[in-house]
Amino acid sequence: RKEVEQDPGPFNVPEGATVAFNCTYSNSASQSFFWYRQDCRKEPKLLMSVYSSGNEDGRFTAQLNRASQYISLLIRDSKLSDSATYLCVVFMGRRALTFGSGTRLQVQP
Amino acid sequence: DAMVIQNPRYQVTQFGKPVTLSCSQTLNHNVMYWYQQKSSQAPKLLFHYYDKDFNNEADTPDNFQSRRPNTSFCFLDIRSPGLGDAAMYLCATSRDLTSGEADTQYFGPGTRLTVL
């Protein structure tokens, strides 16, 4: 079983739609959680951290469910510029980040 | 201004010919990482340095080595590249591993390696 699992997609949605991605992780001792965004042939960039209480940054909302070991990302009012791959990332302590293989989002006009 | 710089951006080498990729940072971060990312796959950690302390991942092939001569620079040496080593190599930095929570990692733009 992979340490971090994501649905690879692609998710094809129209502009203005709301879309949600889930991610599950296997290590219950995982400490920190993030969503990174990666554009085609570019490096990953931090989108947002994920806190137990949930957090929101503009159109983006991240949630953490420790009991079920999953995290989610909700994007409201999708823009064309949101098209990218979204990487779920977990920090398990004393080592570097563990990345999921990403969920590809394609927002269409 | 670029904070994590990788050179070259594109590298072509021949099967078995050693190659060195370089990474430099202006952030003065303690930790530097090397990841390998193949198409449609997750970035895979090869190793990281915490200051001069080298940490190798258990499944990183011996073919991959790294050097960190000072805080700012880190090199990835591939001693005998095979066709399967063709990938994007990403360098990243972060401040500290000891805080109990992960610090943000800042990635360089990557070096795309082609092996002929």
Short mmCIF file of N, CA and C in Angstrom, two decimals, chain B:
data_model
loop_
_atom_site.label_atom_id
_atom_site.label_comp_id
_atom_site.label_asym_id
_atom_site.label_seq_id
_atom_site.Cartn_x
_atom_site.Cartn_y
_atom_site.Cartn_z
N ASP B 1 13.41 37.29 -7.16
CA ASP B 1 14.75 36.71 -7.31
C ASP B 1 14.69 35.22 -7.01
N ALA B 2 15.37 34.44 -7.83
CA ALA B 2 15.36 32.99 -7.63
C ALA B 2 16.03 32.66 -6.31
N MET B 3 15.45 31.75 -5.54
CA MET B 3 15.98 31.41 -4.23
C MET B 3 16.66 30.06 -4.26
N VAL B 4 16.14 29.16 -5.09
CA VAL B 4 16.76 27.84 -5.29
C VAL B 4 17.03 27.72 -6.78
N ILE B 5 18.29 27.59 -7.11
CA ILE B 5 18.71 27.63 -8.51
C ILE B 5 19.29 26.27 -8.87
N GLN B 6 18.87 25.77 -10.00
CA GLN B 6 19.42 24.50 -10.46
C GLN B 6 20.04 24.68 -11.83
N ASN B 7 21.18 24.06 -11.99
CA ASN B 7 21.88 24.09 -13.28
C ASN B 7 22.40 22.71 -13.64
N PRO B 8 22.35 22.36 -14.91
CA PRO B 8 21.61 23.08 -15.94
C PRO B 8 20.13 22.78 -15.84
N ARG B 9 19.31 23.44 -16.60
CA ARG B 9 17.88 23.14 -16.61
C ARG B 9 17.60 21.88 -17.42
N TYR B 10 18.40 21.65 -18.43
CA TYR B 10 18.27 20.46 -19.27
C TYR B 10 19.65 19.85 -19.45
N GLN B 11 19.74 18.55 -19.22
CA GLN B 11 21.01 17.86 -19.35
C GLN B 11 20.80 16.61 -20.18
N VAL B 12 21.62 16.45 -21.19
CA VAL B 12 21.60 15.24 -22.00
C VAL B 12 22.92 14.52 -21.77
N THR B 13 22.85 13.25 -21.48
CA THR B 13 24.07 12.47 -21.30
C THR B 13 23.92 11.13 -22.00
N GLN B 14 25.03 10.46 -22.14
CA GLN B 14 25.00 9.14 -22.77
C GLN B 14 24.93 8.07 -21.70
N PHE B 15 24.39 6.96 -22.09
CA PHE B 15 24.31 5.80 -21.21
C PHE B 15 25.69 5.54 -20.61
N GLY B 16 25.76 5.50 -19.27
CA GLY B 16 27.01 5.18 -18.60
C GLY B 16 27.97 6.34 -18.39
N LYS B 17 27.66 7.51 -18.95
CA LYS B 17 28.58 8.65 -18.81
C LYS B 17 28.20 9.45 -17.57
N PRO B 18 29.14 9.62 -16.64
CA PRO B 18 28.80 10.32 -15.38
C PRO B 18 28.29 11.73 -15.64
N VAL B 19 27.39 12.15 -14.77
CA VAL B 19 26.82 13.49 -14.90
C VAL B 19 26.66 14.08 -13.50
N THR B 20 26.82 15.38 -13.41
CA THR B 20 26.64 16.10 -12.14
C THR B 20 25.61 17.20 -12.33
N LEU B 21 24.64 17.23 -11.44
CA LEU B 21 23.64 18.29 -11.41
C LEU B 21 23.90 19.16 -10.19
N SER B 22 23.68 20.46 -10.35
CA SER B 22 24.00 21.33 -9.23
C SER B 22 22.77 22.10 -8.75
N CYS B 23 22.82 22.46 -7.50
CA CYS B 23 21.76 23.23 -6.85
C CYS B 23 22.41 24.23 -5.92
N SER B 24 21.91 25.46 -5.96
CA SER B 24 22.38 26.45 -5.01
C SER B 24 21.18 27.19 -4.43
N GLN B 25 21.36 27.73 -3.24
CA GLN B 25 20.25 28.41 -2.57
C GLN B 25 20.74 29.70 -1.91
N THR B 26 19.87 30.68 -1.91
CA THR B 26 20.19 31.96 -1.28
C THR B 26 19.41 32.16 0.03
N LEU B 27 18.76 31.09 0.49
CA LEU B 27 17.89 31.18 1.66
C LEU B 27 18.62 30.89 2.97
N ASN B 28 19.85 30.38 2.88
CA ASN B 28 20.61 29.98 4.07
C ASN B 28 19.88 28.90 4.88
N HIS B 29 19.20 28.00 4.19
CA HIS B 29 18.47 26.94 4.85
C HIS B 29 19.39 25.81 5.26
N ASN B 30 19.04 25.16 6.39
CA ASN B 30 19.86 24.06 6.88
C ASN B 30 19.75 22.81 6.02
N VAL B 31 18.56 22.58 5.49
CA VAL B 31 18.28 21.29 4.87
C VAL B 31 18.18 21.43 3.36
N MET B 32 18.83 20.53 2.66
CA MET B 32 18.70 20.47 1.20
C MET B 32 18.37 19.05 0.79
N TYR B 33 17.50 18.94 -0.19
CA TYR B 33 16.96 17.65 -0.61
C TYR B 33 17.18 17.46 -2.11
N TRP B 34 17.29 16.20 -2.49
CA TRP B 34 17.22 15.84 -3.92
C TRP B 34 16.09 14.85 -4.11
N TYR B 35 15.21 15.19 -5.08
CA TYR B 35 14.10 14.32 -5.45
C TYR B 35 14.26 13.92 -6.92
N GLN B 36 13.75 12.74 -7.23
CA GLN B 36 13.64 12.31 -8.62
C GLN B 36 12.15 12.22 -8.94
N GLN B 37 11.77 12.82 -10.05
CA GLN B 37 10.35 12.74 -10.46
C GLN B 37 10.26 12.27 -11.90
N LYS B 38 9.60 11.15 -12.09
CA LYS B 38 9.34 10.65 -13.44
C LYS B 38 7.92 11.05 -13.83
N SER B 39 7.67 10.99 -15.11
CA SER B 39 6.40 11.48 -15.64
C SER B 39 5.21 10.86 -14.94
N SER B 40 4.27 11.73 -14.51
CA SER B 40 3.02 11.32 -13.85
C SER B 40 3.24 10.57 -12.54
N GLN B 41 4.41 10.74 -11.95
CA GLN B 41 4.68 10.10 -10.67
C GLN B 41 4.98 11.15 -9.61
N ALA B 42 4.93 10.71 -8.36
CA ALA B 42 5.27 11.59 -7.25
C ALA B 42 6.77 11.86 -7.22
N PRO B 43 7.17 13.03 -6.76
CA PRO B 43 8.60 13.22 -6.49
C PRO B 43 9.05 12.19 -5.46
N LYS B 44 10.18 11.57 -5.74
CA LYS B 44 10.70 10.51 -4.87
C LYS B 44 11.99 11.01 -4.24
N LEU B 45 12.02 11.02 -2.91
CA LEU B 45 13.20 11.52 -2.22
C LEU B 45 14.37 10.56 -2.41
N LEU B 46 15.50 11.11 -2.83
CA LEU B 46 16.73 10.32 -2.97
C LEU B 46 17.57 10.41 -1.69
N PHE B 47 17.81 11.64 -1.25
CA PHE B 47 18.56 11.87 -0.01
C PHE B 47 18.37 13.32 0.42
N HIS B 48 18.82 13.59 1.65
CA HIS B 48 18.83 14.97 2.08
C HIS B 48 20.00 15.20 3.02
N TYR B 49 20.39 16.46 3.10
CA TYR B 49 21.42 16.91 4.02
C TYR B 49 20.78 17.79 5.07
N TYR B 50 21.10 17.51 6.32
CA TYR B 50 20.79 18.46 7.38
C TYR B 50 22.14 19.02 7.81
N ASP B 51 22.41 20.26 7.43
CA ASP B 51 23.77 20.81 7.47
C ASP B 51 24.69 19.86 6.71
N LYS B 52 25.70 19.27 7.39
CA LYS B 52 26.60 18.35 6.69
C LYS B 52 26.21 16.90 6.91
N ASP B 53 25.17 16.69 7.65
CA ASP B 53 24.72 15.33 7.98
C ASP B 53 23.94 14.77 6.80
N PHE B 54 24.48 13.74 6.16
CA PHE B 54 23.90 13.15 4.96
C PHE B 54 22.93 12.04 5.34
N ASN B 55 21.76 12.04 4.74
CA ASN B 55 20.74 11.03 5.01
C ASN B 55 20.28 10.41 3.69
N ASN B 56 20.62 9.16 3.52
CA ASN B 56 20.29 8.46 2.29
C ASN B 56 19.01 7.66 2.47
N GLU B 57 18.10 7.71 1.50
CA GLU B 57 16.92 6.85 1.56
C GLU B 57 17.34 5.42 1.27
N ALA B 58 16.67 4.47 1.93
CA ALA B 58 17.09 3.06 1.86
C ALA B 58 17.06 2.52 0.43
N ASP B 59 16.13 3.03 -0.39
CA ASP B 59 15.99 2.48 -1.73
C ASP B 59 16.66 3.33 -2.80
N THR B 60 17.49 4.27 -2.41
CA THR B 60 18.23 5.07 -3.39
C THR B 60 19.40 4.24 -3.91
N PRO B 61 19.47 4.05 -5.24
CA PRO B 61 20.55 3.22 -5.79
C PRO B 61 21.92 3.81 -5.50
N ASP B 62 22.93 2.93 -5.42
CA ASP B 62 24.30 3.37 -5.16
C ASP B 62 24.84 4.24 -6.28
N ASN B 63 24.23 4.15 -7.41
CA ASN B 63 24.61 4.95 -8.58
C ASN B 63 24.46 6.45 -8.32
N PHE B 64 23.67 6.81 -7.33
CA PHE B 64 23.41 8.21 -7.01
C PHE B 64 24.21 8.59 -5.77
N GLN B 65 24.96 9.68 -5.90
CA GLN B 65 25.74 10.20 -4.79
C GLN B 65 25.45 11.69 -4.67
N SER B 66 25.81 12.24 -3.52
CA SER B 66 25.60 13.67 -3.34
C SER B 66 26.74 14.28 -2.55
N ARG B 67 26.95 15.55 -2.77
CA ARG B 67 27.96 16.32 -2.05
C ARG B 67 27.37 17.65 -1.66
N ARG B 68 27.76 18.10 -0.47
CA ARG B 68 27.35 19.44 -0.05
C ARG B 68 28.58 20.14 0.51
N PRO B 69 29.32 20.84 -0.32
CA PRO B 69 30.57 21.46 0.13
C PRO B 69 30.38 22.63 1.09
N ASN B 70 29.24 23.29 1.01
CA ASN B 70 28.93 24.40 1.93
C ASN B 70 27.42 24.54 2.02
N THR B 71 26.97 25.50 2.81
CA THR B 71 25.53 25.67 3.04
C THR B 71 24.77 25.93 1.75
N SER B 72 25.39 26.65 0.84
CA SER B 72 24.66 27.14 -0.33
C SER B 72 24.55 26.13 -1.46
N PHE B 73 25.49 25.21 -1.55
CA PHE B 73 25.55 24.34 -2.73
C PHE B 73 25.34 22.88 -2.38
N CYS B 74 24.69 22.19 -3.31
CA CYS B 74 24.54 20.74 -3.17
C CYS B 74 24.58 20.15 -4.58
N PHE B 75 25.27 19.02 -4.73
CA PHE B 75 25.43 18.39 -6.03
C PHE B 75 24.86 16.99 -6.01
N LEU B 76 24.31 16.60 -7.14
CA LEU B 76 23.86 15.23 -7.36
C LEU B 76 24.74 14.64 -8.44
N ASP B 77 25.44 13.55 -8.09
CA ASP B 77 26.29 12.86 -9.04
C ASP B 77 25.64 11.54 -9.41
N ILE B 78 25.48 11.32 -10.70
CA ILE B 78 25.00 10.02 -11.18
C ILE B 78 26.18 9.35 -11.87
N ARG B 79 26.68 8.28 -11.28
CA ARG B 79 27.97 7.74 -11.70
C ARG B 79 27.89 7.05 -13.05
N SER B 80 26.82 6.32 -13.28
CA SER B 80 26.68 5.58 -14.54
C SER B 80 25.20 5.59 -14.93
N PRO B 81 24.76 6.69 -15.54
CA PRO B 81 23.33 6.82 -15.82
C PRO B 81 22.82 5.72 -16.73
N GLY B 82 21.67 5.18 -16.35
CA GLY B 82 20.98 4.23 -17.21
C GLY B 82 19.75 4.88 -17.81
N LEU B 83 19.14 4.18 -18.76
CA LEU B 83 17.95 4.75 -19.42
C LEU B 83 16.85 5.03 -18.39
N GLY B 84 16.79 4.21 -17.36
CA GLY B 84 15.77 4.38 -16.32
C GLY B 84 15.99 5.57 -15.41
N ASP B 85 17.13 6.23 -15.54
CA ASP B 85 17.43 7.40 -14.72
C ASP B 85 16.96 8.70 -15.37
N ALA B 86 16.44 8.60 -16.56
CA ALA B 86 15.90 9.79 -17.22
C ALA B 86 14.69 10.27 -16.43
N ALA B 87 14.74 11.51 -15.99
CA ALA B 87 13.70 12.03 -15.10
C ALA B 87 13.95 13.52 -14.89
N MET B 88 13.04 14.13 -14.13
CA MET B 88 13.28 15.48 -13.62
C MET B 88 13.89 15.34 -12.24
N TYR B 89 14.97 16.05 -11.99
CA TYR B 89 15.61 16.03 -10.67
C TYR B 89 15.36 17.39 -10.01
N LEU B 90 14.72 17.30 -8.86
CA LEU B 90 14.31 18.50 -8.14
C LEU B 90 15.14 18.66 -6.87
N CYS B 91 15.65 19.85 -6.69
CA CYS B 91 16.34 20.21 -5.45
C CYS B 91 15.37 21.04 -4.62
N ALA B 92 15.39 20.85 -3.32
CA ALA B 92 14.53 21.64 -2.44
C ALA B 92 15.30 21.99 -1.17
N THR B 93 14.84 23.03 -0.49
CA THR B 93 15.45 23.42 0.78
C THR B 93 14.36 23.67 1.81
N SER B 94 14.74 23.53 3.07
CA SER B 94 13.86 23.96 4.16
C SER B 94 14.74 24.37 5.33
N ARG B 95 14.14 25.09 6.27
CA ARG B 95 14.95 25.66 7.35
C ARG B 95 15.50 24.60 8.29
N ASP B 96 14.62 23.72 8.78
CA ASP B 96 15.00 22.87 9.90
C ASP B 96 14.11 21.64 9.95
N LEU B 97 14.66 20.52 10.36
CA LEU B 97 13.87 19.30 10.52
C LEU B 97 13.50 19.05 11.97
N THR B 98 14.04 19.81 12.88
CA THR B 98 13.94 19.44 14.29
C THR B 98 12.78 20.12 15.02
N SER B 99 12.00 20.90 14.30
CA SER B 99 10.96 21.66 14.99
C SER B 99 9.76 20.80 15.35
N GLY B 100 9.69 19.58 14.87
CA GLY B 100 8.54 18.73 15.16
C GLY B 100 7.46 18.85 14.12
N GLU B 101 7.48 19.93 13.41
CA GLU B 101 6.58 20.08 12.27
C GLU B 101 7.42 20.41 11.06
N ALA B 102 6.93 20.05 9.91
CA ALA B 102 7.72 20.29 8.69
C ALA B 102 7.70 21.77 8.35
N ASP B 103 8.85 22.28 8.00
CA ASP B 103 8.90 23.61 7.43
C ASP B 103 8.62 23.54 5.94
N THR B 104 8.18 24.62 5.41
CA THR B 104 7.90 24.68 3.98
C THR B 104 9.15 24.33 3.19
N GLN B 105 8.97 23.52 2.16
CA GLN B 105 10.08 23.23 1.26
C GLN B 105 9.97 24.13 0.04
N TYR B 106 11.09 24.67 -0.34
CA TYR B 106 11.17 25.52 -1.52
C TYR B 106 11.91 24.74 -2.59
N PHE B 107 11.26 24.60 -3.72
CA PHE B 107 11.83 23.80 -4.79
C PHE B 107 12.52 24.68 -5.83
N GLY B 108 13.59 24.14 -6.39
CA GLY B 108 14.17 24.74 -7.57
C GLY B 108 13.37 24.32 -8.79
N PRO B 109 13.69 24.90 -9.96
CA PRO B 109 12.92 24.63 -11.17
C PRO B 109 13.18 23.25 -11.76
N GLY B 110 14.18 22.55 -11.24
CA GLY B 110 14.44 21.19 -11.71
C GLY B 110 15.43 21.14 -12.86
N THR B 111 16.07 19.98 -12.98
CA THR B 111 16.90 19.66 -14.14
C THR B 111 16.30 18.44 -14.81
N ARG B 112 15.99 18.59 -16.08
CA ARG B 112 15.43 17.45 -16.82
C ARG B 112 16.58 16.70 -17.47
N LEU B 113 16.75 15.46 -17.05
CA LEU B 113 17.86 14.63 -17.55
C LEU B 113 17.36 13.67 -18.61
N THR B 114 18.03 13.68 -19.74
CA THR B 114 17.79 12.73 -20.82
C THR B 114 19.01 11.84 -20.94
N VAL B 115 18.79 10.54 -21.05
CA VAL B 115 19.89 9.59 -21.20
C VAL B 115 19.74 8.91 -22.57
N LEU B 116 20.77 9.06 -23.38
CA LEU B 116 20.70 8.49 -24.74
C LEU B 116 21.37 7.12 -24.81
#
